[in-house]
Short mmCIF file of C-alpha atoms in Angstrom, two decimals:
data_model
loop_
_atom_site.label_atom_id
_atom_site.label_comp_id
_atom_site.label_asym_id
_atom_site.label_seq_id
_atom_site.Cartn_x
_atom_site.Cartn_y
_atom_site.Cartn_z
CA CYS A 1 -35.09 -107.56 -3.11
CA ILE A 2 -36.89 -105.93 -0.20
CA GLN A 3 -37.89 -103.02 -2.42
CA ARG A 4 -39.79 -105.41 -4.69
CA LEU A 5 -41.55 -106.80 -1.61
CA LEU A 6 -42.57 -103.28 -0.61
CA ASP A 7 -43.71 -102.49 -4.16
CA ASN A 8 -45.99 -105.55 -4.03
CA TYR A 9 -47.34 -104.31 -0.70
CA LYS A 10 -48.19 -100.94 -2.26
CA THR A 11 -49.93 -102.71 -5.15
CA LEU A 12 -52.02 -104.79 -2.73
CA PHE A 13 -52.97 -102.07 -0.25
CA GLY A 14 -52.62 -98.87 -2.28
CA LYS A 15 -50.13 -97.30 0.11
CA ASN A 16 -46.74 -97.87 1.67
CA PRO A 17 -46.62 -99.62 5.04
CA ARG A 18 -46.37 -97.44 8.13
CA GLN A 19 -42.76 -97.43 9.30
CA VAL A 20 -42.15 -98.88 12.76
CA SER A 21 -39.05 -99.60 14.82
CA SER A 22 -39.73 -103.26 15.70
CA PRO A 23 -41.34 -106.21 13.88
CA LEU A 24 -43.94 -106.76 16.64
CA GLU A 25 -45.11 -104.79 19.65
CA PRO A 26 -43.20 -105.75 22.81
CA GLY A 27 -45.21 -108.29 24.80
CA ASP A 28 -47.58 -109.02 21.91
CA HIS A 29 -49.49 -112.33 21.98
CA PRO A 30 -50.94 -113.12 18.51
CA GLU A 31 -52.32 -116.42 19.80
CA LEU A 32 -54.81 -114.47 21.94
CA ASP A 33 -56.20 -112.49 18.99
CA THR A 34 -59.99 -112.60 18.75
CA SER A 35 -60.54 -110.27 15.79
CA GLU A 36 -62.58 -111.36 12.76
CA LEU A 37 -61.33 -114.21 10.59
CA LEU A 38 -60.08 -112.98 7.22
CA PRO A 39 -62.19 -113.65 4.11
CA LEU A 40 -60.84 -116.27 1.70
CA HIS A 41 -59.23 -113.81 -0.74
CA MET A 42 -57.39 -112.12 2.16
CA ILE A 43 -56.24 -115.49 3.54
CA LYS A 44 -54.46 -116.09 0.23
CA ILE A 45 -52.81 -112.66 0.46
CA TYR A 46 -51.78 -113.37 4.07
CA GLN A 47 -50.24 -116.69 3.04
CA SER A 48 -48.39 -115.04 0.17
CA MET A 49 -47.06 -112.28 2.43
CA ILE A 50 -45.84 -114.83 5.01
CA GLY A 51 -44.10 -116.78 2.23
CA ALA A 52 -42.37 -113.63 0.99
CA LEU A 53 -41.21 -112.81 4.52
CA GLN A 54 -39.83 -116.34 4.95
CA TRP A 55 -37.82 -115.76 1.78
CA VAL A 56 -36.51 -112.47 3.23
CA ILE A 57 -35.28 -114.42 6.27
CA GLN A 58 -33.46 -116.83 3.95
CA ILE A 59 -31.55 -113.95 2.36
CA GLY A 60 -30.31 -112.77 5.74
CA ARG A 61 -32.94 -110.73 7.61
CA PHE A 62 -32.84 -112.90 10.71
CA ASP A 63 -34.19 -110.02 12.83
CA ILE A 64 -37.72 -110.84 11.67
CA SER A 65 -37.51 -114.62 12.03
CA SER A 66 -39.22 -114.86 15.41
CA ALA A 67 -42.13 -112.61 14.39
CA VAL A 68 -42.61 -114.38 11.05
CA GLY A 69 -42.38 -117.82 12.67
CA THR A 70 -45.03 -116.85 15.20
CA LEU A 71 -47.41 -115.46 12.56
CA SER A 72 -46.87 -118.34 10.14
CA ARG A 73 -48.66 -120.60 12.62
CA PHE A 74 -51.91 -118.85 11.68
CA ARG A 75 -51.70 -119.43 7.90
CA ALA A 76 -54.73 -121.75 7.81
CA ALA A 77 -57.11 -119.38 9.61
CA PRO A 78 -55.61 -115.91 10.06
CA ARG A 79 -57.55 -113.12 11.72
CA GLN A 80 -57.50 -109.41 10.95
CA GLY A 81 -55.16 -108.85 13.89
CA HIS A 82 -52.68 -111.29 12.37
CA MET A 83 -52.81 -109.42 9.05
CA ASP A 84 -52.19 -106.16 10.91
CA ARG A 85 -49.10 -107.72 12.47
CA VAL A 86 -47.79 -108.94 9.10
CA GLN A 87 -48.28 -105.44 7.74
CA ARG A 88 -46.29 -104.14 10.71
CA ILE A 89 -43.37 -106.41 9.74
CA TYR A 90 -43.48 -104.90 6.25
CA GLY A 91 -43.38 -101.47 7.89
CA TYR A 92 -40.34 -102.55 9.88
CA LEU A 93 -38.59 -103.69 6.70
CA SER A 94 -39.40 -100.41 4.97
CA ARG A 95 -37.47 -98.54 7.64
#
């Protein structure tokens, strides 16, 4: 299940996610992000990635629920920093 998610990531970005030891940086505040807004085609990718992560939570990966819940609030107008954080969660799952 998670392997298919990671395969889709590699198809989208041309590489595997960088492995990390936590879903978000300690003390991170995505609501304060002021990076550029994502272009429309990337917003759709962001929304799809969030949806896939919500499905992963449903199958039992509760350790990412807080991070995914926080980032799902930005689905309508995500910024590059939010995408970077979603990619970090994928890196956490790849570990």
